[in-house]
Tab-separated table of C-alpha atoms in Angstrom:
chain	number	residue	atom	x	y	z
A	235	UNK	CA	3.012	-0.055	-9.025
A	236	UNK	CA	0.115	1.967	-10.276
A	237	UNK	CA	0.683	4.206	-13.252
A	238	UNK	CA	-1.298	7.124	-14.532
A	239	UNK	CA	-0.701	7.978	-18.173
A	240	UNK	CA	-1.462	11.493	-19.293
A	241	UNK	CA	-1.836	12.695	-22.854
A	242	UNK	CA	-0.791	14.721	-24.561
A	243	UNK	CA	2.550	15.279	-22.853
A	244	UNK	CA	2.568	18.851	-24.101
A	245	UNK	CA	0.437	21.163	-26.179
A	246	UNK	CA	0.960	24.572	-27.670
A	247	UNK	CA	-2.266	26.379	-28.449
A	248	UNK	CA	-3.529	29.769	-29.468
A	249	UNK	CA	-5.201	31.984	-26.876
A	250	UNK	CA	-8.953	31.520	-27.006
A	251	UNK	CA	-8.832	27.882	-28.056
A	252	UNK	CA	-10.373	25.079	-26.038
A	253	UNK	CA	-8.096	22.436	-24.517
A	254	UNK	CA	-8.684	18.769	-23.790
A	255	UNK	CA	-6.403	16.399	-21.945
A	256	UNK	CA	-6.869	12.999	-20.404
A	257	UNK	CA	-5.505	10.557	-17.911
A	258	UNK	CA	-5.766	6.778	-18.037
A	259	UNK	CA	-4.912	3.963	-15.690
A	260	UNK	CA	-4.792	0.182	-15.853
A	261	UNK	CA	-6.349	0.125	-12.372
A	262	UNK	CA	-9.675	1.365	-11.102
A	263	UNK	CA	-9.651	4.595	-9.123
A	264	UNK	CA	-12.325	5.716	-6.689
A	265	UNK	CA	-11.183	9.315	-6.729
A	266	UNK	CA	-9.617	11.437	-9.437
A	267	UNK	CA	-7.941	14.765	-8.873
A	268	UNK	CA	-6.560	17.401	-11.180
A	269	UNK	CA	-3.757	19.721	-10.095
A	270	UNK	CA	-2.092	22.628	-11.867
A	271	UNK	CA	1.518	23.657	-11.430
A	272	UNK	CA	2.351	27.239	-12.348
A	273	UNK	CA	5.941	27.873	-13.426
A	274	UNK	CA	8.200	28.011	-10.366
A	275	UNK	CA	5.502	26.905	-7.952
A	276	UNK	CA	4.070	23.765	-6.425
A	277	UNK	CA	0.904	22.095	-7.736
A	278	UNK	CA	-2.475	23.428	-6.651
A	279	UNK	CA	-5.672	21.376	-6.545
A	280	UNK	CA	-8.153	22.359	-9.265
A	281	UNK	CA	-10.898	19.755	-9.168
A	282	UNK	CA	-11.673	16.561	-7.251
A	283	UNK	CA	-14.002	13.855	-8.589
A	284	UNK	CA	-15.511	11.180	-6.383
A	285	UNK	CA	-18.056	9.249	-8.475
A	286	UNK	CA	-17.960	7.497	-11.826
A	287	UNK	CA	-19.584	9.648	-14.489
A	288	UNK	CA	-19.304	12.791	-12.367
A	289	UNK	CA	-18.804	16.044	-14.256
A	290	UNK	CA	-17.477	18.977	-12.216
A	291	UNK	CA	-16.621	22.529	-13.235
A	292	UNK	CA	-14.367	25.169	-11.757
A	293	UNK	CA	-14.721	28.329	-13.809
A	294	UNK	CA	-13.538	27.576	-17.335
A	295	UNK	CA	-12.307	24.146	-16.284
A	296	UNK	CA	-14.442	21.017	-16.493
A	297	UNK	CA	-13.344	17.565	-15.416
A	298	UNK	CA	-15.052	14.219	-15.793
A	299	UNK	CA	-14.659	10.944	-13.946
A	300	UNK	CA	-14.808	8.228	-16.623
A	301	UNK	CA	-17.533	5.633	-16.257
A	302	UNK	CA	-14.999	2.788	-16.418
A	303	UNK	CA	-13.267	4.424	-13.410
A	304	UNK	CA	-9.993	3.985	-15.303
A	305	UNK	CA	-9.843	7.412	-16.871
A	306	UNK	CA	-10.536	11.094	-16.380
A	307	UNK	CA	-10.663	14.121	-18.628
A	308	UNK	CA	-9.956	17.800	-18.155
A	309	UNK	CA	-11.199	20.487	-20.506
A	310	UNK	CA	-10.323	24.167	-20.481
A	311	UNK	CA	-12.514	26.508	-22.457
A	312	UNK	CA	-11.360	29.743	-24.078
A	313	UNK	CA	-7.752	29.467	-22.929
A	314	UNK	CA	-5.889	32.532	-21.666
A	315	UNK	CA	-2.151	33.098	-21.118
A	316	UNK	CA	-2.367	32.391	-17.362
A	317	UNK	CA	-3.512	28.836	-18.159
A	318	UNK	CA	0.138	28.077	-18.925
A	319	UNK	CA	1.562	25.402	-16.687
A	320	UNK	CA	1.672	21.682	-16.084
A	321	UNK	CA	-1.575	19.845	-15.380
A	322	UNK	CA	-1.377	16.673	-13.325
A	323	UNK	CA	-3.966	14.030	-12.759
A	324	UNK	CA	-3.722	12.091	-9.498
A	325	UNK	CA	-5.452	9.327	-7.635
A	326	UNK	CA	-5.127	7.546	-4.304
A	327	UNK	CA	-2.402	4.904	-4.137
A	328	UNK	CA	-3.487	1.323	-3.561
A	329	UNK	CA	-1.580	0.962	-0.316
A	330	UNK	CA	-2.296	-1.309	2.607
A	331	UNK	CA	-1.606	1.535	5.001
A	332	UNK	CA	-4.831	3.051	3.703
A	333	UNK	CA	-3.365	6.481	3.824
A	334	UNK	CA	-4.256	9.251	1.463
A	335	UNK	CA	-1.079	9.155	-0.592
A	336	UNK	CA	-1.504	10.185	-4.166
A	337	UNK	CA	-0.078	8.721	-7.361
A	338	UNK	CA	0.503	11.411	-9.994
A	339	UNK	CA	0.531	11.212	-13.761
A	340	UNK	CA	3.457	12.499	-15.805
A	341	UNK	CA	1.718	15.794	-16.506
A	342	UNK	CA	0.519	17.709	-19.562
A	343	UNK	CA	2.493	20.863	-20.230
A	344	UNK	CA	0.275	23.593	-21.669
A	345	UNK	CA	1.684	26.563	-23.528
A	346	UNK	CA	-0.580	29.368	-24.733
A	347	UNK	CA	0.351	31.736	-27.530
A	348	UNK	CA	-1.166	35.202	-27.077
B	206	UNK	CA	4.028	33.835	4.805
B	207	UNK	CA	3.423	30.719	2.737
B	208	UNK	CA	1.433	27.861	4.280
B	209	UNK	CA	4.168	25.375	3.356
B	210	UNK	CA	7.713	26.733	3.250
B	211	UNK	CA	10.631	24.886	1.728
B	212	UNK	CA	14.261	25.857	2.168
B	213	UNK	CA	16.464	26.295	0.305
B	214	UNK	CA	14.708	27.172	-2.967
B	215	UNK	CA	17.784	26.262	-4.984
B	216	UNK	CA	20.879	24.294	-4.130
B	217	UNK	CA	23.902	23.065	-6.016
B	218	UNK	CA	25.944	20.417	-4.276
B	219	UNK	CA	28.786	18.049	-5.100
B	220	UNK	CA	28.582	14.303	-5.468
B	221	UNK	CA	29.048	12.559	-2.134
B	222	UNK	CA	27.960	15.482	0.014
B	223	UNK	CA	25.208	15.202	2.615
B	224	UNK	CA	22.394	17.649	2.138
B	225	UNK	CA	19.185	18.416	3.997
B	226	UNK	CA	16.054	19.963	2.548
B	227	UNK	CA	13.681	21.484	5.053
B	228	UNK	CA	9.921	21.895	5.097
B	229	UNK	CA	7.741	23.688	7.610
B	230	UNK	CA	3.996	24.275	7.579
B	231	UNK	CA	1.506	26.544	9.290
B	232	UNK	CA	-1.577	24.621	8.116
B	233	UNK	CA	-1.791	22.474	11.232
B	234	UNK	CA	-2.013	19.394	9.005
B	235	UNK	CA	-1.051	16.042	10.456
B	236	UNK	CA	0.230	14.449	7.263
B	237	UNK	CA	3.363	15.479	5.398
B	238	UNK	CA	4.965	14.149	2.229
B	239	UNK	CA	8.118	14.485	0.158
B	240	UNK	CA	7.804	14.127	-3.607
B	241	UNK	CA	10.369	14.331	-6.369
B	242	UNK	CA	9.545	15.787	-9.797
B	243	UNK	CA	11.412	14.837	-12.944
B	244	UNK	CA	10.377	15.951	-16.447
B	245	UNK	CA	7.784	13.591	-17.912
B	246	UNK	CA	7.664	11.426	-14.786
B	247	UNK	CA	5.319	13.519	-12.729
B	248	UNK	CA	5.640	13.522	-8.970
B	249	UNK	CA	6.969	10.423	-7.242
B	250	UNK	CA	6.585	9.821	-3.518
B	251	UNK	CA	9.814	9.531	-1.520
B	252	UNK	CA	8.600	9.411	2.099
B	253	UNK	CA	5.468	10.254	4.009
B	254	UNK	CA	4.522	10.807	7.627
B	255	UNK	CA	1.064	10.565	9.174
B	256	UNK	CA	2.176	12.106	12.461
B	257	UNK	CA	5.344	12.809	14.414
B	258	UNK	CA	5.882	9.154	15.353
B	259	UNK	CA	4.956	7.701	11.980
B	260	UNK	CA	7.394	7.590	9.033
B	261	UNK	CA	6.869	5.491	5.913
B	262	UNK	CA	8.830	4.806	2.765
B	263	UNK	CA	7.313	5.789	-0.522
B	264	UNK	CA	7.915	4.627	-4.056
B	265	UNK	CA	11.536	5.821	-4.375
B	266	UNK	CA	13.054	6.037	-0.881
B	267	UNK	CA	16.508	4.565	-1.640
B	268	UNK	CA	19.240	7.128	-1.027
B	269	UNK	CA	16.978	9.354	1.082
B	270	UNK	CA	16.061	9.648	4.740
B	271	UNK	CA	13.609	11.871	6.601
B	272	UNK	CA	12.984	13.299	10.030
B	273	UNK	CA	9.684	14.587	11.433
B	274	UNK	CA	10.992	16.901	14.120
B	275	UNK	CA	7.577	18.290	15.014
B	276	UNK	CA	4.087	18.274	13.581
B	277	UNK	CA	5.040	21.317	11.537
B	278	UNK	CA	8.485	20.213	10.336
B	279	UNK	CA	9.531	17.427	7.984
B	280	UNK	CA	13.054	17.348	6.561
B	281	UNK	CA	14.510	15.269	3.749
B	282	UNK	CA	18.174	14.231	3.709
B	283	UNK	CA	20.386	12.884	0.978
B	284	UNK	CA	23.134	11.046	2.838
B	285	UNK	CA	25.537	10.964	-0.088
B	286	UNK	CA	24.215	12.921	-3.046
B	287	UNK	CA	24.580	11.513	-6.563
B	288	UNK	CA	23.909	13.219	-9.918
B	289	UNK	CA	20.712	11.282	-10.657
B	290	UNK	CA	19.188	12.871	-7.567
B	291	UNK	CA	19.167	16.158	-9.469
B	292	UNK	CA	15.491	17.081	-9.482
B	293	UNK	CA	12.795	19.372	-8.153
B	294	UNK	CA	11.690	18.335	-4.660
B	295	UNK	CA	8.293	19.156	-3.185
B	296	UNK	CA	6.965	18.952	0.321
B	297	UNK	CA	3.201	18.653	0.750
B	298	UNK	CA	0.731	18.469	3.613
B	299	UNK	CA	-2.798	17.191	4.055
B	300	UNK	CA	-5.341	16.243	6.676
B	301	UNK	CA	-6.595	12.709	7.140
B	302	UNK	CA	-9.025	11.480	4.463
B	303	UNK	CA	-8.556	14.593	2.349
B	304	UNK	CA	-6.743	14.509	-0.989
B	305	UNK	CA	-6.374	18.249	-1.225
B	306	UNK	CA	-2.648	18.464	-0.734
B	307	UNK	CA	-0.976	21.817	-0.043
B	308	UNK	CA	2.399	21.949	-1.732
B	309	UNK	CA	5.430	24.092	-1.020
B	310	UNK	CA	7.114	26.016	-3.816
B	311	UNK	CA	9.788	23.374	-4.258
B	312	UNK	CA	13.549	23.027	-3.908
B	313	UNK	CA	15.556	22.724	-7.085
B	314	UNK	CA	18.550	20.506	-6.316
B	315	UNK	CA	21.476	20.032	-8.658
B	316	UNK	CA	24.148	17.448	-7.868
B	317	UNK	CA	27.368	17.926	-9.837
């Protein structure tokens, strides 16, 4: 089946630093999504990308849809303690039912030191 | 109240026991999903339902069954729990052609 590989698996940074993480696939995706999971909660959608090369921001977060359509990147500027959590990339499964089921990456766990 | 409510939040059960995890939603969404989260493996799809009469297996359905009792309710059952089913389970909802899933807060299941 499809796999989404996220890197790094975890990162421990100082408050105020910028963060970069990425997601790659062996298959082409037409949509990329980034979710964040706060400790003890379910994931919440941060950003959705629909076109190759698209760059979209949500506050201090910026995500890009790679031009090869096989990767996506998420950057967080000036990190703060509440950025702690697990960040997941996701994309629509290649399924003949044509439903909107998502395949998720393994996640990047972000820890922020005050 | 939360848009997507999962019960119980935590459960410890013994090997071989039958257990049901419940999910209810107030979003009015037609589509509901059950995912399992394991460290480093992300979220893997167990079952999904596009409406009350539509149930489909996901990536890892073996050992699980589901029931869509109403548009707002989707339950997941482990017929005979085994230790490698210890995980965090999430229910999610969405509307057709929209990838913005709404997740519940999860059920942490431990099988001993």
